[in-house]
Coordinates of C-alpha atoms in Angstrom, one line a residue:
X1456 CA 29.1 0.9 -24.0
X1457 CA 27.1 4.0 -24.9
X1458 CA 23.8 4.8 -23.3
X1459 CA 22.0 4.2 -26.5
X1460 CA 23.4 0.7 -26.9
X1461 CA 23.0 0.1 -23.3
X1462 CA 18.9 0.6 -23.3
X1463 CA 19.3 -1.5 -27.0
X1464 CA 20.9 -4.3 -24.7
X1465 CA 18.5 -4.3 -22.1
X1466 CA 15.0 -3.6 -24.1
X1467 CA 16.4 -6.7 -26.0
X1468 CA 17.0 -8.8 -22.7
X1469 CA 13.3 -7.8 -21.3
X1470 CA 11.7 -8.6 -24.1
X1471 CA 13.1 -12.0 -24.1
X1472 CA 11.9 -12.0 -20.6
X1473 CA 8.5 -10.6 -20.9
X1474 CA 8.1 -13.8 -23.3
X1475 CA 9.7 -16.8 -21.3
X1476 CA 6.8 -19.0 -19.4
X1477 CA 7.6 -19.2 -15.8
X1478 CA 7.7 -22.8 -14.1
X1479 CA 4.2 -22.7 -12.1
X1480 CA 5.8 -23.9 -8.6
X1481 CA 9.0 -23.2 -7.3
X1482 CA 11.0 -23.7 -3.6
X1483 CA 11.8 -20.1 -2.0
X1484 CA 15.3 -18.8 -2.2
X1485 CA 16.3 -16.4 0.5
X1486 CA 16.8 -12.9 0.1
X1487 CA 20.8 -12.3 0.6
X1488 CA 21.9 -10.2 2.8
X1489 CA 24.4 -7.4 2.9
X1490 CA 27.9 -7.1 4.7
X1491 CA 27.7 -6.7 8.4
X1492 CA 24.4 -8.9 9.6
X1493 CA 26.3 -9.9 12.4
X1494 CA 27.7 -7.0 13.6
X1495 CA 24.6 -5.5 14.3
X1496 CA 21.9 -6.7 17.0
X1497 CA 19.5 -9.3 16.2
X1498 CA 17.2 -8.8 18.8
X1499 CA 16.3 -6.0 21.3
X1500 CA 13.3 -6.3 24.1
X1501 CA 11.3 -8.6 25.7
X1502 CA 8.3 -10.3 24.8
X1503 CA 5.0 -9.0 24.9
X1504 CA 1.4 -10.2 26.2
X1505 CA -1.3 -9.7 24.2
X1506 CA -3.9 -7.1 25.0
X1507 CA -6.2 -7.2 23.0
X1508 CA -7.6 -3.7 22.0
X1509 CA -11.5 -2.9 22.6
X1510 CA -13.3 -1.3 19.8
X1511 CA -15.8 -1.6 17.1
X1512 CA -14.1 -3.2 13.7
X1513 CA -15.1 -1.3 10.8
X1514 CA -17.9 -3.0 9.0
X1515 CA -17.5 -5.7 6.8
X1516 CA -17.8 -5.7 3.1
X1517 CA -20.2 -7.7 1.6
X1518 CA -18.1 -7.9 -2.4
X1519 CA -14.3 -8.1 0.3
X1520 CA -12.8 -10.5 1.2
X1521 CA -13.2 -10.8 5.3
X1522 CA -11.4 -7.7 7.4
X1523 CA -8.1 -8.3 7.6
X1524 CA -6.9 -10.1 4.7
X1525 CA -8.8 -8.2 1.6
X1526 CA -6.2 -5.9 0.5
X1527 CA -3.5 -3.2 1.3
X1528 CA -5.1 -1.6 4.0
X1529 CA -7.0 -4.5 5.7
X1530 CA -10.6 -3.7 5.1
X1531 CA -12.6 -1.3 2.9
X1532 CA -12.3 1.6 5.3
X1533 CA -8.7 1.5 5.1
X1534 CA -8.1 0.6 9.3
X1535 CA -5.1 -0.7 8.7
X1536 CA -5.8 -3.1 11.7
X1537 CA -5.6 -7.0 11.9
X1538 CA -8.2 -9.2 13.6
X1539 CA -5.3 -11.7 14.1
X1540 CA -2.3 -11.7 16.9
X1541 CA 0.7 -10.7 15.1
X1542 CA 3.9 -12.1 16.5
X1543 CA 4.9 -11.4 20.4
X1544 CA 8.5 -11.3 20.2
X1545 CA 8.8 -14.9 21.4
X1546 CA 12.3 -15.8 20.0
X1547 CA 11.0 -14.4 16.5
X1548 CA 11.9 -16.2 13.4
X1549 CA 12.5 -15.1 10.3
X1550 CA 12.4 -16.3 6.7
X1551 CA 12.2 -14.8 3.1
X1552 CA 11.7 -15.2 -0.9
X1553 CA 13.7 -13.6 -2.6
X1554 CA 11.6 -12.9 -6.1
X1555 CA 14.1 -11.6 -8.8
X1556 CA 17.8 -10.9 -9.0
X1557 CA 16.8 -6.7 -9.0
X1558 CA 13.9 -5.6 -7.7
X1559 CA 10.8 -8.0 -7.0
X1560 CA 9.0 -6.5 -4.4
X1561 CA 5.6 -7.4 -3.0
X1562 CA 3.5 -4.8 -1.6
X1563 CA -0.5 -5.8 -1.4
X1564 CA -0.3 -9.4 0.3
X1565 CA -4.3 -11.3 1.0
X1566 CA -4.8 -14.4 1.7
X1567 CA -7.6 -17.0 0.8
X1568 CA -10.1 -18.9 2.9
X1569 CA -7.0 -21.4 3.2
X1570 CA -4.7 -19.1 4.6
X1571 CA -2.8 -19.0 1.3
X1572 CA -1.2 -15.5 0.9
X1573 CA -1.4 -14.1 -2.8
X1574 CA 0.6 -11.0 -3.3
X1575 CA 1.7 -9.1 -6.5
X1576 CA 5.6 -8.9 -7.2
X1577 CA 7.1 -5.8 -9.1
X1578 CA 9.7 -6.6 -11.7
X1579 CA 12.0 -5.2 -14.2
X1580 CA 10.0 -7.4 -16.9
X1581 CA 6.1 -7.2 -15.5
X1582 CA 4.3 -7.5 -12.6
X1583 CA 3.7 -11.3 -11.2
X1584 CA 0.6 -12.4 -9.2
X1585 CA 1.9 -15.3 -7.3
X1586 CA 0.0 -17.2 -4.9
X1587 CA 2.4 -18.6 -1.9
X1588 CA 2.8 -21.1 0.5
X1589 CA 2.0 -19.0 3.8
X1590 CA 4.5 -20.8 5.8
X1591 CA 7.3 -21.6 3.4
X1592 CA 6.9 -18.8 0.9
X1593 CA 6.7 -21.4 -1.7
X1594 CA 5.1 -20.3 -5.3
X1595 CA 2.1 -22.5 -5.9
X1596 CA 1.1 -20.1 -8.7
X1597 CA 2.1 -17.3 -10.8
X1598 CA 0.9 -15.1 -13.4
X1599 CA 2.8 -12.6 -15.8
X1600 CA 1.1 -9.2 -15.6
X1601 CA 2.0 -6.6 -18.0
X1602 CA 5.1 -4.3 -17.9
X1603 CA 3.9 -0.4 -16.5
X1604 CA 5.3 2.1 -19.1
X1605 CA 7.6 3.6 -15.9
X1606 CA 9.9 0.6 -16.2
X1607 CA 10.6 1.5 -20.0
X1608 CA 11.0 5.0 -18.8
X1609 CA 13.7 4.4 -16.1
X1610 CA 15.5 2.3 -18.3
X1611 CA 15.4 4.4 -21.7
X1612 CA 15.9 7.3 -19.9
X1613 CA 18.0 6.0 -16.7
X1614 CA 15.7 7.5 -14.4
X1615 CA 14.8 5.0 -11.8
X1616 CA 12.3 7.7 -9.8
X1617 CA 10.2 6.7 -12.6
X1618 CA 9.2 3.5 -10.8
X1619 CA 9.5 4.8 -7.4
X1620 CA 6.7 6.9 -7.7
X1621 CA 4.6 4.6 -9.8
X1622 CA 1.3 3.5 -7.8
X1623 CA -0.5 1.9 -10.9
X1624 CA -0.4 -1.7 -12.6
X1625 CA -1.9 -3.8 -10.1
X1626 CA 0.5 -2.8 -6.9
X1627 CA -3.0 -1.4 -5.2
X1628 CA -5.6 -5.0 -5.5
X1629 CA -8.3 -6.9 -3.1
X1630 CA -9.6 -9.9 -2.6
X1631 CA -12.8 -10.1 -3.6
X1632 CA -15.9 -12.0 -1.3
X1633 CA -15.2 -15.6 -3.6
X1634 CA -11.7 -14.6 -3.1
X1635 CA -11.0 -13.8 -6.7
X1636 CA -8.0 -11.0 -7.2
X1637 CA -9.5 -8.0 -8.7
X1638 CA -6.6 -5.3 -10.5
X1639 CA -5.9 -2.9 -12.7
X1640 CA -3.3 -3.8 -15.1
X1641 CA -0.7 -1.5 -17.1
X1642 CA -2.9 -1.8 -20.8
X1643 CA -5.8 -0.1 -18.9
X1644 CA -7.5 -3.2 -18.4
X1645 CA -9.7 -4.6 -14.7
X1646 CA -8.8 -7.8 -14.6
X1647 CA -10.9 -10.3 -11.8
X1648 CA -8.7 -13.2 -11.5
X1649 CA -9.5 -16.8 -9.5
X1650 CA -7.1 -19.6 -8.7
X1651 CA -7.9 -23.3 -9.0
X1652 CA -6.2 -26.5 -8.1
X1653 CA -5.6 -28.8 -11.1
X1654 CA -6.2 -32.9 -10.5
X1655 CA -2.6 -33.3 -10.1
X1656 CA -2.4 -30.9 -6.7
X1657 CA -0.9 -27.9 -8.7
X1658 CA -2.5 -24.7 -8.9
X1659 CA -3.0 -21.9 -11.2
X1660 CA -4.3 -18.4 -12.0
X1661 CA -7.4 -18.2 -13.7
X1662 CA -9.0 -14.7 -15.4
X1663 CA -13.2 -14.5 -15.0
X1664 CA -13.8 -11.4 -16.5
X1665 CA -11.9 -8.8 -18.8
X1666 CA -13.0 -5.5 -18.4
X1667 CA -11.2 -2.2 -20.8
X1668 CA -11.5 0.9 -19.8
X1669 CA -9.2 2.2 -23.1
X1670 CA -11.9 3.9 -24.4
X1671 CA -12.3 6.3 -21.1
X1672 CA -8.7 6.6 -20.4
X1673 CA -5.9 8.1 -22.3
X1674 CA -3.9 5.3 -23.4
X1675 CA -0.7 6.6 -25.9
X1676 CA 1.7 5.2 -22.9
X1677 CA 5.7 4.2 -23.3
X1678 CA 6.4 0.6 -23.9
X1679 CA 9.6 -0.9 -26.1
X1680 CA 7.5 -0.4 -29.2
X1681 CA 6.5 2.9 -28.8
X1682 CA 9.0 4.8 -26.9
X1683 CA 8.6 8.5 -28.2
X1684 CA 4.3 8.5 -27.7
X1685 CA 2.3 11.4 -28.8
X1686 CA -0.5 11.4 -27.0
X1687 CA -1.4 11.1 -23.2
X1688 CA -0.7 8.0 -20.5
X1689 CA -3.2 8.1 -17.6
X1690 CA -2.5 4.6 -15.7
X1691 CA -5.0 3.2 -13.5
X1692 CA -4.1 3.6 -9.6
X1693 CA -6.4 1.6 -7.6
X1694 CA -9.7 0.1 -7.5
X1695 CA -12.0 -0.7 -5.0
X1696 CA -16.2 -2.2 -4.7
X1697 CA -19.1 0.3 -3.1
X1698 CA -21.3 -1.7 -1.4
X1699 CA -23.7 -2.7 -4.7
X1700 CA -20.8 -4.2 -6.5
X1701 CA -19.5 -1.9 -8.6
X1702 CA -15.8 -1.6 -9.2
X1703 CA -14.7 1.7 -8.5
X1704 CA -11.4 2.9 -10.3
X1705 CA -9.1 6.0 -10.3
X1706 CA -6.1 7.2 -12.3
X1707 CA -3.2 9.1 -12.1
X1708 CA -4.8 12.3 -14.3
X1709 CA -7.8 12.9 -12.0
X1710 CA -10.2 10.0 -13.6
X1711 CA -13.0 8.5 -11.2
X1712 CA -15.5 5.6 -12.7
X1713 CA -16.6 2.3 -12.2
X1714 CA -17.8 -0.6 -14.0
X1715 CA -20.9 -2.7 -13.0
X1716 CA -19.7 -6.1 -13.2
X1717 CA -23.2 -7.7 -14.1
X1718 CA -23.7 -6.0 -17.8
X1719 CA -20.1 -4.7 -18.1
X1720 CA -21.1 -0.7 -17.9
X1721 CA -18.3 1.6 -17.6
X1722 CA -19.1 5.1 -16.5
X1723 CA -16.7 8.2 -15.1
X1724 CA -15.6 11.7 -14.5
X1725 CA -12.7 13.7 -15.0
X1726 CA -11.7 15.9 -11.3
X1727 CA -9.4 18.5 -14.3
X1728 CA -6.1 19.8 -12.9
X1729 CA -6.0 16.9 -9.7
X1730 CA -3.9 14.2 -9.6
X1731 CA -4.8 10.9 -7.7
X1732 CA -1.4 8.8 -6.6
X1733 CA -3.3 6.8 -3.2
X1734 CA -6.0 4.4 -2.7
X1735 CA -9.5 5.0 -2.1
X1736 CA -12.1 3.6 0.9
X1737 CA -15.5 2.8 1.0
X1738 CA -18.3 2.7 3.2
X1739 CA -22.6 2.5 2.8
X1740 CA -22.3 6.3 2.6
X1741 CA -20.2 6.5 0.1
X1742 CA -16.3 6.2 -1.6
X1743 CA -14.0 8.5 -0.1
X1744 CA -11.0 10.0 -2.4
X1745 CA -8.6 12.3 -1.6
X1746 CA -7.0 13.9 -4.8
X1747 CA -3.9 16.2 -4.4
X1748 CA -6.3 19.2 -3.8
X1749 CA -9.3 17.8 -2.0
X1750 CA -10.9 15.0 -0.1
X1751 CA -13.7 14.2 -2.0
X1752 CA -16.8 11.8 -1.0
X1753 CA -18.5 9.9 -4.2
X1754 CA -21.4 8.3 -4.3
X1755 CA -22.8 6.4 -8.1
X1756 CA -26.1 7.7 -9.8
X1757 CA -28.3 5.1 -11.3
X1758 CA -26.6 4.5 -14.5
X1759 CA -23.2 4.2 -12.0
X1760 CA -21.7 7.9 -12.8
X1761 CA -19.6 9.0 -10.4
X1762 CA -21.0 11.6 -8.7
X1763 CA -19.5 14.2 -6.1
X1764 CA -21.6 14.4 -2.6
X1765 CA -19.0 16.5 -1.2
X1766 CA -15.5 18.2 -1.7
X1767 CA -12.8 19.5 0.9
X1768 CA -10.0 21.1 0.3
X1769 CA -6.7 21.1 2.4
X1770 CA -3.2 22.7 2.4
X1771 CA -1.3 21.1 -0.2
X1772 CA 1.7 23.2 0.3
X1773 CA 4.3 24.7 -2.3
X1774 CA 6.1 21.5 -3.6
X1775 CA 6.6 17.8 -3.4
X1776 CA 8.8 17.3 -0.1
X1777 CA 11.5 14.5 0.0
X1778 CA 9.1 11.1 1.3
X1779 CA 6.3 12.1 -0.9
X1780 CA 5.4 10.8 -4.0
X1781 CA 3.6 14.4 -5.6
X1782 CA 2.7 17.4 -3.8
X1783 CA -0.5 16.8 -1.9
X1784 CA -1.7 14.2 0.6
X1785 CA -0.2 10.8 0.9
X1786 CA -2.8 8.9 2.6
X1787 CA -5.7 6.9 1.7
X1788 CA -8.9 8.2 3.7
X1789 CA -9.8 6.4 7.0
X1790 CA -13.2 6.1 7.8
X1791 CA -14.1 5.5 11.2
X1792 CA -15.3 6.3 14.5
X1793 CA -18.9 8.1 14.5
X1794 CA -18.9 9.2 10.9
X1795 CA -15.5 10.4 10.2
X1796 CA -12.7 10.6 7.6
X1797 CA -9.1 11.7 8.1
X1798 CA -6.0 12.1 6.1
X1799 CA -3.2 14.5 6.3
X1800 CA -2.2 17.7 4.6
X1801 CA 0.8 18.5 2.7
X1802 CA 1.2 21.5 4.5
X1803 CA 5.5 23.6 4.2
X1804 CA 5.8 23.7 7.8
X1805 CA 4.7 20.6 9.8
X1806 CA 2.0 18.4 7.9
X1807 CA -1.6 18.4 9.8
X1808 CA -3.4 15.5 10.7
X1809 CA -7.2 16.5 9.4
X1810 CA -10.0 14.9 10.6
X1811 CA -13.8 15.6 9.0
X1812 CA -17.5 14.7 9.3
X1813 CA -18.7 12.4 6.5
X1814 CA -22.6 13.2 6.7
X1815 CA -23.9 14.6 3.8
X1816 CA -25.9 17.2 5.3
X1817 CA -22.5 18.7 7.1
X1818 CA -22.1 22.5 6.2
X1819 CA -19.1 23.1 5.0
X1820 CA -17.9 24.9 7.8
X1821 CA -18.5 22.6 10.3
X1822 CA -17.2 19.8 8.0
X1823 CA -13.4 19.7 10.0
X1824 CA -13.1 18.5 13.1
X1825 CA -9.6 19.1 14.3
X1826 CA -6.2 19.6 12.8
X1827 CA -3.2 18.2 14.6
X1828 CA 0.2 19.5 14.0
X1829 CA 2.8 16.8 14.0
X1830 CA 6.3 16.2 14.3
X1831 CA 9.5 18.7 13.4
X1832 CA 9.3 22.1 12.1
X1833 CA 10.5 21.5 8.2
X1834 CA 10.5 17.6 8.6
X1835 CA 7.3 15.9 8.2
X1836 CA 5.4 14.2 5.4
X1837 CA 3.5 11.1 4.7
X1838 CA 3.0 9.3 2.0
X1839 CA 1.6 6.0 3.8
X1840 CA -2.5 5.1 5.2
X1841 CA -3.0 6.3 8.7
X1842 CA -4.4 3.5 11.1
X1843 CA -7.4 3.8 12.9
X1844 CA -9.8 2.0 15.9
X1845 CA -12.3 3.0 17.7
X1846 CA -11.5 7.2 18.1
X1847 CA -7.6 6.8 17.5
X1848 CA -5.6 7.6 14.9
X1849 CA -2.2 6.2 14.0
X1850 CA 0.4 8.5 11.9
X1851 CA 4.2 8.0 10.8
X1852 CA 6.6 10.1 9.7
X1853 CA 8.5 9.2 5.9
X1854 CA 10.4 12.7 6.0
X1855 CA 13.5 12.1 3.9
X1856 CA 12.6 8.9 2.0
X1857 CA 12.9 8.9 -1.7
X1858 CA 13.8 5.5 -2.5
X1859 CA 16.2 2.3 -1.6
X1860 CA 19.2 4.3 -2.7
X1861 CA 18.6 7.2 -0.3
X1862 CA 18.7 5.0 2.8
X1863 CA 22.4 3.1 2.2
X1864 CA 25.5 3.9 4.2
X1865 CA 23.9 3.6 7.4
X1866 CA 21.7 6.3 6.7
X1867 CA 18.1 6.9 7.9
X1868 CA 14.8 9.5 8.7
X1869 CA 14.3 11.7 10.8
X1870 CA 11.4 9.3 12.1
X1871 CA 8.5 9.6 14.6
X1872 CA 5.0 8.1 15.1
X1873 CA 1.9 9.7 16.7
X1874 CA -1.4 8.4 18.1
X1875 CA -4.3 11.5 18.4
X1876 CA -7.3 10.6 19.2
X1877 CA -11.1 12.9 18.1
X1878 CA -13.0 13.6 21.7
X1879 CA -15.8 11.5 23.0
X1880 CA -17.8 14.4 22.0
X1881 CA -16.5 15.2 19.0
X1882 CA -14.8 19.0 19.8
X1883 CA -11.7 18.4 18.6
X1884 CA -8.5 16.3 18.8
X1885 CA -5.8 15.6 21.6
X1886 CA -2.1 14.0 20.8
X1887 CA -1.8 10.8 23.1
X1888 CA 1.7 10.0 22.7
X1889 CA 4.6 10.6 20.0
X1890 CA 7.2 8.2 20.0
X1891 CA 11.0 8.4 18.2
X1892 CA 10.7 5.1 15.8
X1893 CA 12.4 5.6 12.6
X1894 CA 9.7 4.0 9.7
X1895 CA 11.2 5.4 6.8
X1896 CA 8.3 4.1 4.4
X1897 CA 6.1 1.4 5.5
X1898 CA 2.3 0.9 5.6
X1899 CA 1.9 0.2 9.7
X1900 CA -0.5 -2.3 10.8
X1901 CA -2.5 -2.4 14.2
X1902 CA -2.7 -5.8 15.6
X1903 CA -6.3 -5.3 17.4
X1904 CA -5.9 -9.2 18.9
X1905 CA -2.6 -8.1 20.7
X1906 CA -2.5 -4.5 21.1
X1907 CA 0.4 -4.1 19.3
X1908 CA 0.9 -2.0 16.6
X1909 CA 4.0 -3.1 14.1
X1910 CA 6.7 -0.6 12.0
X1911 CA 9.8 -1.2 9.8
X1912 CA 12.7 0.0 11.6
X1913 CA 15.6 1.6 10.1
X1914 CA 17.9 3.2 12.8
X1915 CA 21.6 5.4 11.5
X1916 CA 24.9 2.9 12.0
X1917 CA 27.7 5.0 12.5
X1918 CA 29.5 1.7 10.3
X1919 CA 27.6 2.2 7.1
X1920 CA 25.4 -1.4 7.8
X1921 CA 22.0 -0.8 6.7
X1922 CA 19.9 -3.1 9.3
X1923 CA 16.7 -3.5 8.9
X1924 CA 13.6 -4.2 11.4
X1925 CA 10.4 -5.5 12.5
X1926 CA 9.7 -3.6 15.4
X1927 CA 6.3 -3.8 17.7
X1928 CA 5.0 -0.9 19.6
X1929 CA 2.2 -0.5 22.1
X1930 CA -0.6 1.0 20.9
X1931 CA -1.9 2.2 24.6
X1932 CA 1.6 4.0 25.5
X1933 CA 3.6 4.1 22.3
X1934 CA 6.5 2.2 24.3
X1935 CA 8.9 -0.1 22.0
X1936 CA 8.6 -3.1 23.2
X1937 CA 10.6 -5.4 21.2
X1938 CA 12.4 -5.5 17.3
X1939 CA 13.8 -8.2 15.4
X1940 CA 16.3 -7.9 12.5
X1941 CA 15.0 -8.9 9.3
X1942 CA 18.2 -8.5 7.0
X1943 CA 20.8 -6.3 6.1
X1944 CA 21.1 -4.2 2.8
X1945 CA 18.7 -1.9 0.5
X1946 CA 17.5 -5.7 -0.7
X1947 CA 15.6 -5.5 3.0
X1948 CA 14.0 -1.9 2.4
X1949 CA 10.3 -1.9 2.3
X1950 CA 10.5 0.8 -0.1
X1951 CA 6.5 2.0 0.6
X1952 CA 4.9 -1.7 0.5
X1953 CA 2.9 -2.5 4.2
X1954 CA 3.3 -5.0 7.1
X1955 CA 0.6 -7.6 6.9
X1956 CA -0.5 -9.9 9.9
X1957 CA -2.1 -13.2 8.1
X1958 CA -4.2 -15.3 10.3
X1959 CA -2.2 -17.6 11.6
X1960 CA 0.1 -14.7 13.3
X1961 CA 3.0 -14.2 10.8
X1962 CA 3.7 -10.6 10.2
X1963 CA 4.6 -9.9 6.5
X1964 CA 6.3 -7.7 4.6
X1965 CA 7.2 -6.3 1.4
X1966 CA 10.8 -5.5 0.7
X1967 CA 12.6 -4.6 -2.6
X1968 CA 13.7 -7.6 -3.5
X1969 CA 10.4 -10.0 -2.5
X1970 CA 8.9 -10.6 0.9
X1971 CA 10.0 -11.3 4.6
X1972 CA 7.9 -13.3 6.9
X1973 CA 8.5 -12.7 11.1
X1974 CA 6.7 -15.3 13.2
X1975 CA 7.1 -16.5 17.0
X1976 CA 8.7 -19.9 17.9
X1977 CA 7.8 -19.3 21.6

């Protein structure tokens, strides 16, 4: 078959797709795994006690969802840290669902009031909100978001990077305070979505408000009826709520605005020449971006235009390095501690761990507060959130990772994870402890009920069996204490989605072809 008839054949076979209802409930089917799960260990370690972690959590939200299960990075500062006592390692079970037949994974997982975890699901044919049974992994819901114009791409032009490196169409949501899903679709549309149980016990996805930013973003994008576009794409990446309500948004192209949900005002600026690939955080002082020049702080005027309070750049290197998805930072700002934000660099060498004052009335000067050096010389990137409690900071190495394909045949990262932590009086940084874990690509999470601080492990087999695992670390001494295989295969790789702990202790995570659950049976 020629290539031309080949992308024919399958434009013809998604489009059927993108069209066919899907049943509103279904049982989960596990995720197979690949050749050689049981020549490979299932579990290393002993258990662990919990130890809970002192600290101050970041403050809550008053438009989120409670800390913890809101969104991607657990709160509106972007911790990364868990309220809730993630598993122990006590005999460790593990179950899955798998989503699609290629592809299918789910990155940002929340959960309700109930407990109910509601994730989005990346497809071949569209993204699917689906709202699951957090034990079983059962759908109770689903709804068919659009198809991003990077799926077209990969396909017409057999370049599956394309998706890779796609952050937009709804992979970044939260939970709102009424726990309503709040996105950014592929058609340039914020969509705020509720569920409700029907008479009959069955549930479904509801949308309360509509909101299109076409007229302030460039919209000319790829889809199967416009495959050779003219114009300019600019997808929305994330959004995110300051602390009056307004939805705060950002796209690829350097786009900040918002939209005030009570009269439907859509305001923004244009940051010319930046790109913006990550997340953004939010605290009373202010929305914190990072751009790939600059960390910027926003704050709205009173018509809700985004407005720059302060700008910092950093070394974004010479090029895009092999575990990063452009050349710049990969990390959503932290906010934390007594006033500060960190990120990294994308410095050639070794990437920095950068740490700033967030006060408005900082000079510029006196804006950094330290700059931490980590891992090898020539072999460190990014391109996942730090964590951070109280003073510490939490960073792992993706050098190497491009995509499920780059990991197969038993072959990993170079790895590493390092805790630094800002001085009591603010004078600079200190490394605390680096540890050799190989996380090719994960968002880590910080168990603050346990101590324990939770990676996806990918270590080299000398056999070509590509095992992957849940591994826990302490966060005090950066000792593993325990891992548990999840499956075997590039259907197991996390491929950049997070681990999240739900409240009643099951860690979750994203994998390319759906979502793994770990939990204790002990």
């Amino acid at each position: 078959m020629s290539r031309r008839a080949l992308v024919r054949a399958v434009a013809l076979a998604l489009a059927v797709a993108a069209t066919t209802s899907t049943a509103p409930a279904a049982q989960a089917e596990e995720i197979p795994k690949a050749p050689g799960h049981r020549l490979v260990s299932q579990y290393e370690g002993t258990p662990a006690d919990a130890r809970p972690v002192p600290g101050q959590a970041p403050p809550q939200h008053p438009f989120l969802a409670p800390n913890g299960r809101s969104g991607m990075h657990a709160d509106a500062a972007g911790s990364g840290t868990h309220p809730y006592s993630g598993p122990l390692g006590r005999d460790p079970e593990v179950t899955s669902e798998r989503i699609a037949p290629v592809g299918g994974e789910c990155a940002t997982a929340t959960f309700d009031a109930a407990g109910r975890l509601i994730t989005v699901c990346g497809t071949f044919t569209g993204f699917l909100l689906k709202l699951l049974d957090p034990r079983t992994l059962d759908t109770l819901a689903e709804y068919r978001l659009p198809q991003r114009s990077s799926t077209v791409e990969a396909i017409t032009r057999l370049d599956f990077s394309k998706i890779f490196k796609d952050t937009s169409g709804g992979a970044y949501f939260y939970l709102d305070d009424q726990d309503r899903v709040v996105l950014a679709d592929s058609r340039q549309h914020i969509l705020r979505i509720a569920h409700e149980q029907a008479g009959d016990g069955s549930w479904r996805f509801v949308v309360d408000n509509d909101w299109d930013l076409t007229a302030h973003v460039p919209h000319d994008c790829v889809s199967w009826t416009n495959l050779f576009p003219s114009g300019t794409c600019d997808p929305v990446t994330s959004v995110m709520p300051d602390w009056q309500g307004r939805i705060w948004w950002v796209t690829r192209l350097g786009r900040v605005g918002s939209v005030d949900p009570r009269t439907s005002a859509i305001r923004s600026v244009r940051l010319d020449g930046e790109e913006i690939q990550n997340s953004f955080s939010v605290a009373q002082d202010g929305v914190s971006i990072v751009s790939d020049h600059a960390l910027y702080s926003f704050r709205s005027d009173a018509d809700g235009t985004p407005k720059i309070q302060w700008r910092q750049t950093y070394d974004r290197g010479t090029g895009t390095k092999p575990g990063s998805v452009n050349q710049g930072s990969g990390t959503t700002p932290d906010l934390f501690g007594d006033g500060y934000a960190a990120i990294t660099d994308n410095a050639d060498d070794r990437m920095n761990v950068l740490v700033y004052r967030r006060g408005t009335d900082v000079p510029d000067d006196r804006r950094l507060v330290c700059k931490v050096p980590v891992f090898g010389s020539g072999a460190s990137t990014t391109d996942n959130s730090l964590i951070t409690w109280g003073n510490s900071i939490v960073v792992e190495n993706n050098y190497g990772y491009e995509n499920p394909a780059s990991l197969t045949f038993g072959r990993t990262v170079v790895g590493g994870v390092s805790r630094i932590d800002v001085r009591e009086d603010g004078s600079g940084c200190d490394t605390v402890w680096q540890s050799g874990v190989r996380s090719p690509s994960t968002v880590p999470k910080l168990s603050t009920a346990n101590g324990l601080l939770y990676f996806y492990e990918k270590e080299p087999n000398q056999l070509g069996i590509d095992a992957w695992y849940l591994t826990a670390v302490d966060f005090r001494t950066g000792e593993r204490r325990w891992k548990r295989l999840t499956g075997t295969g590039p259907s197991y790789d996390n491929n950049w989605a997070p681990i999240t702990i739900g409240p009643d202790g099951t860690a979750y995570a994203g994998v390319f072809n759906g979502i793994v659950a770990v939990r204790d049976r002990g």
